[in-house]
Tab-separated table of C-alpha atoms in Angstrom:
chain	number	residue	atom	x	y	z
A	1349	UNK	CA	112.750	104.670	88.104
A	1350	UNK	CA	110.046	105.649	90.574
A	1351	UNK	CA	110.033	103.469	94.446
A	1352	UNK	CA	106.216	102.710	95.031
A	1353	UNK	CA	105.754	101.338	98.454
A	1354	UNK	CA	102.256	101.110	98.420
A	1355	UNK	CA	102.175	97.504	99.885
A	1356	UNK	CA	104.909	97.227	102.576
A	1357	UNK	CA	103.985	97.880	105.690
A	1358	UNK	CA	101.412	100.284	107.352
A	1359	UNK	CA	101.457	99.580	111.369
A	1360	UNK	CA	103.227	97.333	113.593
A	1361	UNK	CA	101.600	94.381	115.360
A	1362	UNK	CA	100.856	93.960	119.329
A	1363	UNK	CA	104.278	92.880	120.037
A	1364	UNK	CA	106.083	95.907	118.398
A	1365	UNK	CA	106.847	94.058	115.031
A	1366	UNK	CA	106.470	95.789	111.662
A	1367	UNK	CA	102.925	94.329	110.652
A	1368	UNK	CA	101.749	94.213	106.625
A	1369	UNK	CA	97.769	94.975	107.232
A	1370	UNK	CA	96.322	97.618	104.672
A	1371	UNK	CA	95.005	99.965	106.867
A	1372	UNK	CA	94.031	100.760	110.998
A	1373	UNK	CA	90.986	102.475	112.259
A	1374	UNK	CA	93.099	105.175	113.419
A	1375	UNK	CA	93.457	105.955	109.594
A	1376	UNK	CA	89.770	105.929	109.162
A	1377	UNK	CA	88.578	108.063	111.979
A	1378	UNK	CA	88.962	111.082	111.538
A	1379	UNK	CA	88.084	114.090	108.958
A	1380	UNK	CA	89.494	113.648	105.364
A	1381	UNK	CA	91.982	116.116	106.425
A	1382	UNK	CA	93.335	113.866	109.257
A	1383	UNK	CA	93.805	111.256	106.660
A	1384	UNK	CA	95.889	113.285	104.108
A	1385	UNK	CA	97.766	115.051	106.580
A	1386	UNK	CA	99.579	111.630	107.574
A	1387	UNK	CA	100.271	110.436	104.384
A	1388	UNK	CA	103.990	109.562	103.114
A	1389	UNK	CA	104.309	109.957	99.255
A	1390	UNK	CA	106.062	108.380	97.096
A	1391	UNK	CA	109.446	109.835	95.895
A	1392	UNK	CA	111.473	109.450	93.104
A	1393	UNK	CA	114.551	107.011	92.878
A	1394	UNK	CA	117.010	109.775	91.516
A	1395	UNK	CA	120.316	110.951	93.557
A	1396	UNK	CA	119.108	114.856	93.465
A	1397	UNK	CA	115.568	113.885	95.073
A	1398	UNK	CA	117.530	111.876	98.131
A	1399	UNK	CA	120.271	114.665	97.784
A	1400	UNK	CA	117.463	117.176	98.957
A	1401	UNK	CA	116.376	115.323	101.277
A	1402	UNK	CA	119.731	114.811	102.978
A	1403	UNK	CA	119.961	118.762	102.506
A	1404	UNK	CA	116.853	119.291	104.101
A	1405	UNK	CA	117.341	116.934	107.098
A	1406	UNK	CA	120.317	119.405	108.119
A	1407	UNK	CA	122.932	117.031	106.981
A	1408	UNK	CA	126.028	118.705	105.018
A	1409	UNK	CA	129.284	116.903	103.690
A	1410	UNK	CA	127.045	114.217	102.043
A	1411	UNK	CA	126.582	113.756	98.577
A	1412	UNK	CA	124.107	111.147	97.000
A	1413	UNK	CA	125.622	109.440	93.856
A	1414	UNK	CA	124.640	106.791	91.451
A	1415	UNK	CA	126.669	103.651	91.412
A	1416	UNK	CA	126.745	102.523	87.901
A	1417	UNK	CA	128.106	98.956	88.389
A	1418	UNK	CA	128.423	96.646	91.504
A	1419	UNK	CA	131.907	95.774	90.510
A	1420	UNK	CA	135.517	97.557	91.315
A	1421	UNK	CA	135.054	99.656	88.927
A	1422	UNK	CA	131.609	100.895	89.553
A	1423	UNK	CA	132.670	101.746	93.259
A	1424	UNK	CA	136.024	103.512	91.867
A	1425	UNK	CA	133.829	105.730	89.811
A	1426	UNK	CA	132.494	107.345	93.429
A	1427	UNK	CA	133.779	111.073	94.602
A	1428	UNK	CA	134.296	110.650	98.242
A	1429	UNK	CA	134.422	107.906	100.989
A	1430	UNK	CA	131.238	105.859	100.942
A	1431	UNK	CA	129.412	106.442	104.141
A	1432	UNK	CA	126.544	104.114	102.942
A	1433	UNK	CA	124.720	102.225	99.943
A	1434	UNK	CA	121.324	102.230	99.222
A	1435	UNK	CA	119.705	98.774	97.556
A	1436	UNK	CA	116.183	99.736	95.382
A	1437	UNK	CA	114.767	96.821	93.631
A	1438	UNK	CA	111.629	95.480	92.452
A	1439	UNK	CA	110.291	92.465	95.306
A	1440	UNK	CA	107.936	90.288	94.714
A	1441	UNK	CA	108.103	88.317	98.071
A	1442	UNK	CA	108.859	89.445	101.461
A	1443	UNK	CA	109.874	87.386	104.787
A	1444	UNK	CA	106.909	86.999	107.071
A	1445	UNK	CA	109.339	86.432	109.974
A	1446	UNK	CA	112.846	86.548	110.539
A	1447	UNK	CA	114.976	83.456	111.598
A	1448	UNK	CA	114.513	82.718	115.107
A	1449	UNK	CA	118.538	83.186	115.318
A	1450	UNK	CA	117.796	86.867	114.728
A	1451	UNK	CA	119.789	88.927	117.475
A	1452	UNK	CA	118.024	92.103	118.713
A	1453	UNK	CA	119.830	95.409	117.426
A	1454	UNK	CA	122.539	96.017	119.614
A	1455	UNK	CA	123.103	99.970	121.045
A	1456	UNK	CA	125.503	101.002	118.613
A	1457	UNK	CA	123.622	100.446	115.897
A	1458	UNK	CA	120.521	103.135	115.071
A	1459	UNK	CA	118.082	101.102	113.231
A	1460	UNK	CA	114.522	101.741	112.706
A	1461	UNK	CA	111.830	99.623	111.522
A	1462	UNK	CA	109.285	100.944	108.281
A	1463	UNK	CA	106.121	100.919	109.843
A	1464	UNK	CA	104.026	103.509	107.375
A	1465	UNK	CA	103.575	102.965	103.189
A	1466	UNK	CA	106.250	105.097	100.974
A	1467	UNK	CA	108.546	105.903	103.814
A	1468	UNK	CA	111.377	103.350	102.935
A	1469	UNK	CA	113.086	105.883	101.296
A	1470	UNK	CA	113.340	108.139	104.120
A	1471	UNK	CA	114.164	104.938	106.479
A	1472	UNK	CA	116.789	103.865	104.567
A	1473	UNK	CA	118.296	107.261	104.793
A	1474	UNK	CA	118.121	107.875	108.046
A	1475	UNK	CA	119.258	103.854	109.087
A	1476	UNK	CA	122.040	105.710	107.389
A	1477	UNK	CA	122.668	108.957	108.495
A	1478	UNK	CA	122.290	108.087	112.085
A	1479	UNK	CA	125.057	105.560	111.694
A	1480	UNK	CA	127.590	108.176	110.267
A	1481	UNK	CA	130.560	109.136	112.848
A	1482	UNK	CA	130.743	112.791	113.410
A	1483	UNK	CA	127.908	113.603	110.861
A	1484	UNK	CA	128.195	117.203	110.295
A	1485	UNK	CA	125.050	119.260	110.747
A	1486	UNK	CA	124.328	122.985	108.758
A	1487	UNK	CA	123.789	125.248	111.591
A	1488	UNK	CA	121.295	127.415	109.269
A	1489	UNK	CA	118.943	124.970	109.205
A	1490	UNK	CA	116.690	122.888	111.836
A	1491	UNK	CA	118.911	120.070	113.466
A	1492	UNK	CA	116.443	117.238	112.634
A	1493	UNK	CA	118.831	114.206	112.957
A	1494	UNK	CA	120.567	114.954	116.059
A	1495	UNK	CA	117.272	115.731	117.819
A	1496	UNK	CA	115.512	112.903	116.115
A	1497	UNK	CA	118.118	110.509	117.575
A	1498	UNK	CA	118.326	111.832	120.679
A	1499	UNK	CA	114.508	111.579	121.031
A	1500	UNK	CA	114.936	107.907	120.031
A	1501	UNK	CA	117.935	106.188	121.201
A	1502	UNK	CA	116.732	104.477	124.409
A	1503	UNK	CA	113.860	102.830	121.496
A	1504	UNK	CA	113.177	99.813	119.950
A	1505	UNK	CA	113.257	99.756	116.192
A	1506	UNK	CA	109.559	99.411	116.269
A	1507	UNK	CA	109.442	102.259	118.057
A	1508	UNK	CA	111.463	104.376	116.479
A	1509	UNK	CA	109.612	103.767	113.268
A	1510	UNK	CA	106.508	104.780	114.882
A	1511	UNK	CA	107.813	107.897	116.217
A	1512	UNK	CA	108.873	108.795	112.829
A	1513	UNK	CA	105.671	107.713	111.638
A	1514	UNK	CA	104.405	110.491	113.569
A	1515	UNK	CA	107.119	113.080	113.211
A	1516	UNK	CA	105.277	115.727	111.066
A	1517	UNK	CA	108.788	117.392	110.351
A	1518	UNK	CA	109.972	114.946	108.532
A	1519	UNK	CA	107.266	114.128	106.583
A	1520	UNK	CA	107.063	117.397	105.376
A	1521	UNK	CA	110.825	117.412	104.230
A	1522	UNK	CA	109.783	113.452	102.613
A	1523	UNK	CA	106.813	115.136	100.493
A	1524	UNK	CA	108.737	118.182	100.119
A	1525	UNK	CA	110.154	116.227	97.303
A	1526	UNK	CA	107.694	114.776	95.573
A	1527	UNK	CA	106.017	115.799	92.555
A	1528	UNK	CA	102.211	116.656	92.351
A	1529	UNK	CA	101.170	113.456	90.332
A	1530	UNK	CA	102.678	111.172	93.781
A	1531	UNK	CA	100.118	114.027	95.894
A	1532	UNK	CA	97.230	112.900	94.306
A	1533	UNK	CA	98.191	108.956	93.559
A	1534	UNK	CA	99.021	108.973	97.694
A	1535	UNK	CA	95.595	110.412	98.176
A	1536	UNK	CA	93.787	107.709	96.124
A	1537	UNK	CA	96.083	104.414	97.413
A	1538	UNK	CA	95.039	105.876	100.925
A	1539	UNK	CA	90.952	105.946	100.181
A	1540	UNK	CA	91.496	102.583	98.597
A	1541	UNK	CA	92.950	101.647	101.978
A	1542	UNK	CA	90.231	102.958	103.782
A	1543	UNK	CA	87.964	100.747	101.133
A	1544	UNK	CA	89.725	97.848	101.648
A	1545	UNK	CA	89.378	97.849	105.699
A	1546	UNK	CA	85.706	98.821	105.625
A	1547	UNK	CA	85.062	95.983	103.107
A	1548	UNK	CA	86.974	93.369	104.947
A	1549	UNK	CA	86.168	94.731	108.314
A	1550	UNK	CA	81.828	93.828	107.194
A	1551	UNK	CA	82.509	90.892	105.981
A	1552	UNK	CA	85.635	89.300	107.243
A	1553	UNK	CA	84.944	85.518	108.294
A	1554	UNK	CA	86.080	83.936	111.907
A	1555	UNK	CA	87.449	81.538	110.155
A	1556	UNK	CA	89.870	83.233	107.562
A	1557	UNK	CA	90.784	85.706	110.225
A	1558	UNK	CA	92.167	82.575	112.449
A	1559	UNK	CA	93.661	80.961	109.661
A	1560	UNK	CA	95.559	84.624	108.904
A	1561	UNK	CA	96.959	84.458	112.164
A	1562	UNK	CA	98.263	81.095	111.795
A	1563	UNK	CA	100.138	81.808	109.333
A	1564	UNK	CA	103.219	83.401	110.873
A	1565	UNK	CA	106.158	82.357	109.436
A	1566	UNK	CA	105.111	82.009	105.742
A	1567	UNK	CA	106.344	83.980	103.245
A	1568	UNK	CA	103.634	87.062	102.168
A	1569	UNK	CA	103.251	87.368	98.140
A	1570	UNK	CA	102.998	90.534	97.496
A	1571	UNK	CA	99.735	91.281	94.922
A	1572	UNK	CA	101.444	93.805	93.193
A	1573	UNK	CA	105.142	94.079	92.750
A	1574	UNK	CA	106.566	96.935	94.774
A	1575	UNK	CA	109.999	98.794	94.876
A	1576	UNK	CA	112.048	98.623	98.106
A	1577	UNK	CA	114.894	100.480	99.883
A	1578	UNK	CA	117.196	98.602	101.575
A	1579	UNK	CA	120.216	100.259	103.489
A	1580	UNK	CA	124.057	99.791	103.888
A	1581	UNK	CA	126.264	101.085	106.126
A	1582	UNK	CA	129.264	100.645	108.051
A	1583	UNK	CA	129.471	100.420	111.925
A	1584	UNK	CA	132.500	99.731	113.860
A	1585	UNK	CA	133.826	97.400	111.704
A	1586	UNK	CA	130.791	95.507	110.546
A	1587	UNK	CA	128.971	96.109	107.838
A	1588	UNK	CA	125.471	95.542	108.303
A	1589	UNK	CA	122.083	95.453	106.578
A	1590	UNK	CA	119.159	97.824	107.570
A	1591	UNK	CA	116.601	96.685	105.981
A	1592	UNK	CA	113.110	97.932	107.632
A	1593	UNK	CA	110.594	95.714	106.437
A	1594	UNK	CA	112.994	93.163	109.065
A	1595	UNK	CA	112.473	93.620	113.003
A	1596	UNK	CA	116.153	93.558	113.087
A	1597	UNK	CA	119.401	94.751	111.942
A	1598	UNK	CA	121.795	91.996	109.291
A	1599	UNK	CA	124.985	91.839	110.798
A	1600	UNK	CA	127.025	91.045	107.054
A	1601	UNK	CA	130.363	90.096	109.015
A	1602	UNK	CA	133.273	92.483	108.986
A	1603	UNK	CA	135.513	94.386	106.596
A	1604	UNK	CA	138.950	94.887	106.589
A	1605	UNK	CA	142.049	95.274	104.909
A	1606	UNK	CA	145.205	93.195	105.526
A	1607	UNK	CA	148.722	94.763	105.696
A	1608	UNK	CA	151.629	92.349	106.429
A	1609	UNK	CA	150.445	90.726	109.591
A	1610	UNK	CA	148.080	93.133	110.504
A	1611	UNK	CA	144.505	93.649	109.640
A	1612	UNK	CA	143.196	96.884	110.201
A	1613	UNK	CA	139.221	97.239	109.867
A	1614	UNK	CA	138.383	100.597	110.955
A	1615	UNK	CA	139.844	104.011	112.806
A	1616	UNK	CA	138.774	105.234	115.999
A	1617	UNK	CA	135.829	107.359	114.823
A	1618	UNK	CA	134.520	104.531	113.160
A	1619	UNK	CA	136.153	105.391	109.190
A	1620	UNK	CA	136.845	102.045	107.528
A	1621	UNK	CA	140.096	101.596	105.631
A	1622	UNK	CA	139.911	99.357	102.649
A	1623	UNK	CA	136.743	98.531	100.841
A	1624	UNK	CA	133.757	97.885	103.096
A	1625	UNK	CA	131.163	97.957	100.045
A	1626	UNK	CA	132.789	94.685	98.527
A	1627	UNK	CA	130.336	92.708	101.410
A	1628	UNK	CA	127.443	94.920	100.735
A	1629	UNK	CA	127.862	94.270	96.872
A	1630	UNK	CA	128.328	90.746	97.512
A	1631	UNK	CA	124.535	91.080	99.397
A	1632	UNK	CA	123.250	92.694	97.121
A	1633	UNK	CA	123.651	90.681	93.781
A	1634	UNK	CA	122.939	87.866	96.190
A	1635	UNK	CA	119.257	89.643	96.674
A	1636	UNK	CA	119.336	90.159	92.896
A	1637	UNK	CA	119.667	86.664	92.192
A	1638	UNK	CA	116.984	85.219	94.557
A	1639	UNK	CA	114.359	88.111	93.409
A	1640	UNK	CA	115.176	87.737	89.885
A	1641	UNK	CA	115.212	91.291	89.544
A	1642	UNK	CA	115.662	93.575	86.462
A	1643	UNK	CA	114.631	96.745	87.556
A	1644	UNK	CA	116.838	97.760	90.157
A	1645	UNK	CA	119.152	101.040	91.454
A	1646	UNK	CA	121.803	101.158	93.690
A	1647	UNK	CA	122.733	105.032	95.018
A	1648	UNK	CA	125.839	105.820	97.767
A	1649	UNK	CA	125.941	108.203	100.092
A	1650	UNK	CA	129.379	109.572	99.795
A	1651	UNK	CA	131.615	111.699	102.605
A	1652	UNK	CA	132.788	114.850	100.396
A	1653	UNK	CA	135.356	114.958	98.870
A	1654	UNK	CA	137.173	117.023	100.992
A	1655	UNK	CA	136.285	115.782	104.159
A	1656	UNK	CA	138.178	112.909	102.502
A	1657	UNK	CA	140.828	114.100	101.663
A	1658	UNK	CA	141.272	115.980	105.638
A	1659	UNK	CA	140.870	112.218	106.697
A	1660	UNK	CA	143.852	111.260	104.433
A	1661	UNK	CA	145.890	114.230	105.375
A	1662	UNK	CA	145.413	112.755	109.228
A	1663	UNK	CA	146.499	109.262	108.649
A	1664	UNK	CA	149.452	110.747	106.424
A	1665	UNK	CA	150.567	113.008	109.025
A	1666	UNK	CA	149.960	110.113	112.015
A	1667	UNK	CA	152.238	107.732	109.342
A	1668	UNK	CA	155.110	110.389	109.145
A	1669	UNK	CA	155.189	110.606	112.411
A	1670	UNK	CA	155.736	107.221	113.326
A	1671	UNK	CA	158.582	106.236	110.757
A	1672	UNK	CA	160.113	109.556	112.418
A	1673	UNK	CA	159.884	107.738	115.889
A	1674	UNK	CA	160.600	104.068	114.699
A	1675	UNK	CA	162.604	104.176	111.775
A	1676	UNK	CA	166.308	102.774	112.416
A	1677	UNK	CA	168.678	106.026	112.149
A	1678	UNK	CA	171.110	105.787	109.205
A	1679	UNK	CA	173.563	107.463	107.253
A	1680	UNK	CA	170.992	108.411	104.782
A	1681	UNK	CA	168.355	109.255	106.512
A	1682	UNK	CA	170.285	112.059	109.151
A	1683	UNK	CA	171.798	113.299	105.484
A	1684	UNK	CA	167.802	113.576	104.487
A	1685	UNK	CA	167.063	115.888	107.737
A	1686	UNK	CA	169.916	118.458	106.387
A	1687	UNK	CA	169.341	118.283	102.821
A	1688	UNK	CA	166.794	120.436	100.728
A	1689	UNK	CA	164.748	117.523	100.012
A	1690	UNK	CA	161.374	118.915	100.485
A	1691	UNK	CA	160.456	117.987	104.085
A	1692	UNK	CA	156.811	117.158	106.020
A	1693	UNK	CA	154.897	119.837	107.184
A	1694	UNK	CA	155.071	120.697	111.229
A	1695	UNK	CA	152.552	120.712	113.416
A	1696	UNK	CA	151.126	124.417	113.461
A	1697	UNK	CA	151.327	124.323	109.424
A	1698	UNK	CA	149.515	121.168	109.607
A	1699	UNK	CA	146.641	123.129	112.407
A	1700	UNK	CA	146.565	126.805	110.362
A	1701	UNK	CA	145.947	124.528	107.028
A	1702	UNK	CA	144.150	122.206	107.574
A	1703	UNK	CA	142.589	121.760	111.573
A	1704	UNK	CA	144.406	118.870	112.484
A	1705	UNK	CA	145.656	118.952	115.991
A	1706	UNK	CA	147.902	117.249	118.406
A	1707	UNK	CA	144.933	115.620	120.092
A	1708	UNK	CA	143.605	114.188	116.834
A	1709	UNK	CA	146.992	112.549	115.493
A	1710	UNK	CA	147.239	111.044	119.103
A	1711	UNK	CA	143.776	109.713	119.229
A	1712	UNK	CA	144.097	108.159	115.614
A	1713	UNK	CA	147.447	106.461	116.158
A	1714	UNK	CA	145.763	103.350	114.609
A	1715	UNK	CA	145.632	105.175	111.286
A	1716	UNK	CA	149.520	104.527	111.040
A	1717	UNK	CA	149.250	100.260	112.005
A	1718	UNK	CA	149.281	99.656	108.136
A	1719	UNK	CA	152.801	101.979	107.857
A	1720	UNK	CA	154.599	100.215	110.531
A	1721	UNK	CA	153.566	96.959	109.669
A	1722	UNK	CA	155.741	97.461	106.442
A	1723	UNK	CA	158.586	99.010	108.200
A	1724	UNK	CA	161.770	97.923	108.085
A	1725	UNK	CA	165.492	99.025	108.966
A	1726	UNK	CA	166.260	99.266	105.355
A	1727	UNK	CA	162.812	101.231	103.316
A	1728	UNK	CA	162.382	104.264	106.454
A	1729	UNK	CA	163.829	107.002	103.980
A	1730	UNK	CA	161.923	105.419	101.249
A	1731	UNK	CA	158.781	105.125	102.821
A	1732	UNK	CA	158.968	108.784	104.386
A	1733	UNK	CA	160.261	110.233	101.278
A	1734	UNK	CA	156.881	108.909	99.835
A	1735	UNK	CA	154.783	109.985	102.440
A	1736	UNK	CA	156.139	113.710	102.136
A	1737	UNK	CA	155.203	113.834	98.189
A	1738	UNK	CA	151.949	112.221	99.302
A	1739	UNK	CA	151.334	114.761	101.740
A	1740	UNK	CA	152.048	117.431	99.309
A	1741	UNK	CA	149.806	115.956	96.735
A	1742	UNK	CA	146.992	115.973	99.436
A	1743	UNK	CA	147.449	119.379	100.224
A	1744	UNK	CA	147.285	120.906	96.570
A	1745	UNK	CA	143.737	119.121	96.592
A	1746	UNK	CA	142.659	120.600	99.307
A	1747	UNK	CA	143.376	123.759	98.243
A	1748	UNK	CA	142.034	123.105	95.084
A	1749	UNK	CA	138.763	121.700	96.795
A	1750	UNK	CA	138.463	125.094	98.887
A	1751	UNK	CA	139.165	127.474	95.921
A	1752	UNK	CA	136.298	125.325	93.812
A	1753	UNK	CA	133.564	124.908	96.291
A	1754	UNK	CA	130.589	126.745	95.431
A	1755	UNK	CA	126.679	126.515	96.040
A	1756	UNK	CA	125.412	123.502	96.617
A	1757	UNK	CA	123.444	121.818	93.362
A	1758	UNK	CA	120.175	121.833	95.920
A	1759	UNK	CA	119.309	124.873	97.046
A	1760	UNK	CA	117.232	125.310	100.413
A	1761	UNK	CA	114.330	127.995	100.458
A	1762	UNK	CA	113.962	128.369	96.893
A	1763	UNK	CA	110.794	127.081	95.599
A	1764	UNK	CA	111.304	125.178	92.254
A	1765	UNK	CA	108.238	124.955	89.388
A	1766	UNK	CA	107.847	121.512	90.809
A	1767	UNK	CA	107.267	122.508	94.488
A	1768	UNK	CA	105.056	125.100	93.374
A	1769	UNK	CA	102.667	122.398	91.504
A	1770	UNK	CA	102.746	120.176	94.434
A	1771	UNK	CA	101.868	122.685	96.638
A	1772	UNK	CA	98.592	123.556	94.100
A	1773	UNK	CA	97.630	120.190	94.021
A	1774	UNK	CA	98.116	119.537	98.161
A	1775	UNK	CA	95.578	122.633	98.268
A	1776	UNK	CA	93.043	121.505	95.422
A	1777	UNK	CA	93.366	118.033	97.377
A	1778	UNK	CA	92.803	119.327	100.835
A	1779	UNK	CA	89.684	120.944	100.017
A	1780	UNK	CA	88.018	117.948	98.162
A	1781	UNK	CA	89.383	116.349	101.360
A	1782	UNK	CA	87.543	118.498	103.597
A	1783	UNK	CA	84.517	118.670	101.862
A	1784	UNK	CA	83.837	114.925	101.832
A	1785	UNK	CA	84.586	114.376	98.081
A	1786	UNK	CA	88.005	112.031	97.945
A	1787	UNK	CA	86.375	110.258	100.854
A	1788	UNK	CA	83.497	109.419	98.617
A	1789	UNK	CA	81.101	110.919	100.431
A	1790	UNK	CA	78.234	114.035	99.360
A	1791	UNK	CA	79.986	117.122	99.204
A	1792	UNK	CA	78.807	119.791	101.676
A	1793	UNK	CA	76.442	122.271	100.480
């Protein structure tokens, strides 16, 4: 399935809201080269195309999957923690304007508005990205994110969608991954633009142009139907919905699992416990229903898998040492300590292994709420007795993760038979671009 988002939105009105016009006059000044050289094309709706794109961003411990079903079992099927979903489905309607009830994004969330045609795929993975704790970054490649974000955080969402609008690096690594045929159907969808806003700009009527404006508020039917990206993602214990065809950020409600008489909804870097995706689902067959749609993909963006497992190795370690501060001393348990029952693993085996420090375990005490909620003076040995063969478990994965990691599937710098033919057609383009043919004009002689 292919995203086409030839008619969302291209601009943002006076007042820093996305707008839906076709096209501006700063699209049709200009040399032919101006106007391919800002284009966004259209990319496919497969895992490996985002996966390169992730890879090409600088972003590393992230792998894009499919999610074959929005139940349990569709989510169970995913290798790694899910960092983030991404909704594509075929609209047919969009909101003109949000509720007035609409809160402004709040500073911990990075959210950027879509403010240019085929860039939702690229906004919903960087609504993402920029929401991930600790994202890690490949220091052999250009650190786009971090100094994309850092460039942007004091910005509206408006604004930051303009800047990326405008942010030639990223573009490049967008159309990187796109095939030839999207090139040349971006070239065309952008004269017909240009078409479209000389037409209406000769003979647009007062009148029509005064009843457009009045019409704030409605819903816009879109002529054609159009494929979306909408973004999921955890933050702080929320899960919210980026969607940036919307000025603002959805605030779903939170996520969190319960434990006794405890609920515990995310760590102190920001990691939920429990299944945050079971609100997002919920949203999205919600949007399903209302849009009646058929065609429709839903990809996650997935923590490695051994990132995940570290992450489990921490709270195990924080939960072992708690039951050995807490749990009530017995018979059985002082007989454990001087048996040779196998035993948890000390602090500098748990550093050399694995990186976990001191400093971490005491900053992530929270990890261990869910362990002493359910501990009582008669289950310590049993719970730490299960904790140590977890632990164990968790480390022959590891080990097994770090003996089996290889290449990655997408491989940076290596130009595939399908860059090669984009990059023929970008030059064939280019020069009927600069010599006044794609722009319908008489070719230079």
């Amino acid at each position: 399935m292919e995203g086409s988002g030839g008619n969302e939105t291209n601009g943002t009105n006076g007042n820093g809201t996305p707008a839906t016009t076709s096209a501006s006059p700063a699209l049709i000044s200009g040399s032919g080269e101006e106007l391919f050289g800002r284009a966004w094309l259209d990319v496919e709706s497969e895992p490996r195309v985002f996966q390169e794109i992730v890879c090409r961003l600088g972003a590393t411990g992230i792998n894009v999957q499919e999610v074959y079903g929005l139940d349990d079992e569709g989510t169970a099927m995913l290798r790694g923690q899910v960092a983030g979903l991404i909704f594509l489905f075929n609209y047919r309607a969009v909101d003109g304007e949000e509720k007035d009830e609409a809160q402004d994004c709040p500073k911990h969330v990075w959210f950027a508005n879509q403010t240019t045609n085929n860039a939702c795929a690229t906004v919903a993975l960087l609504n993402i990205l920029m929401n991930v704790p600790d994202l890690q970054v490949s220091t052999n490649s250009i650190d786009h994110l971090r100094t994309f974000k850092a460039s942007t955080m004091g910005l509206t969402p408006a604004e930051r969608g303009q800047e990326l609008t405008k942010n030639e690096s990223i573009r490049k690594i967008h159309n990187s991954s796109t095939r030839g045929i999207e090139a040349l159907n971006a070239a065309l969808a952008l004269q017909n633009e240009v078409d479209e806003w000389k037409k209406a700009k000769r003979y647009r009527k007062k009148t029509q142009a005064r009843s457009k404006r009045t019409s704030k508020g409605k819903i816009k039917k879109v002529e054609d139907d159009a494929f979306h990206y909408i973004a999921y993602v955890p933050i702080q214990g929320e899960v919210w919905r980026l969607d940036g065809l919307l000025r603002q950020p959805v605030n779903l409600g939170k996520s969190s699992i319960h434990c006794s008489n405890i609920t515990l909804a995310y760590t102190a870097q920001g990691i939920f416990e429990g299944d945050w995706t079971a609100l997002a689902r919920t949203n999205i067959q919600q949007r399903m229903s209302e849009e009646h749609a058929i065609d429709f993909n839903v990809m996650a963006l997935c923590i490695d898998e051994k990132a995940t497992i570290l992450h489990q190795l921490l709270k195990n370690a924080i939960s072992i040492q708690k039951i050995k501060t807490h749990a009530t001393s017995t018979p059985e348990l002082t007989q454990y300590w001087q048996s040779n029952e196998p035993k948890p693993m000390q602090a500098q085996e748990l550093y050399h292994t694995f990186g976990i420090t001191p400093e971490q375990m005491k900053n992530n005490d929270r990890l261990a709420d869910c362990t002493l909620a359910l501990l009582t003076p008669e289950n310590g040995l049993g719970m730490l007795r299960k904790l140590v063969e977890e632990q164990n478990e968790l480390k022959e994965k590891y080990l097994e993760q770090t003996i089996n990691d290889g290449p990655e599937d997408v491989v940076i710098g290596e130009e595939t038979e399908e860059d090669s033919d984009t990059d023929v057609v970008n030059e064939i383009l280019q020069a009927l671009l600069d010599a006044g043919v794609a722009l319908g004009e008489t070719p230079k002689k």
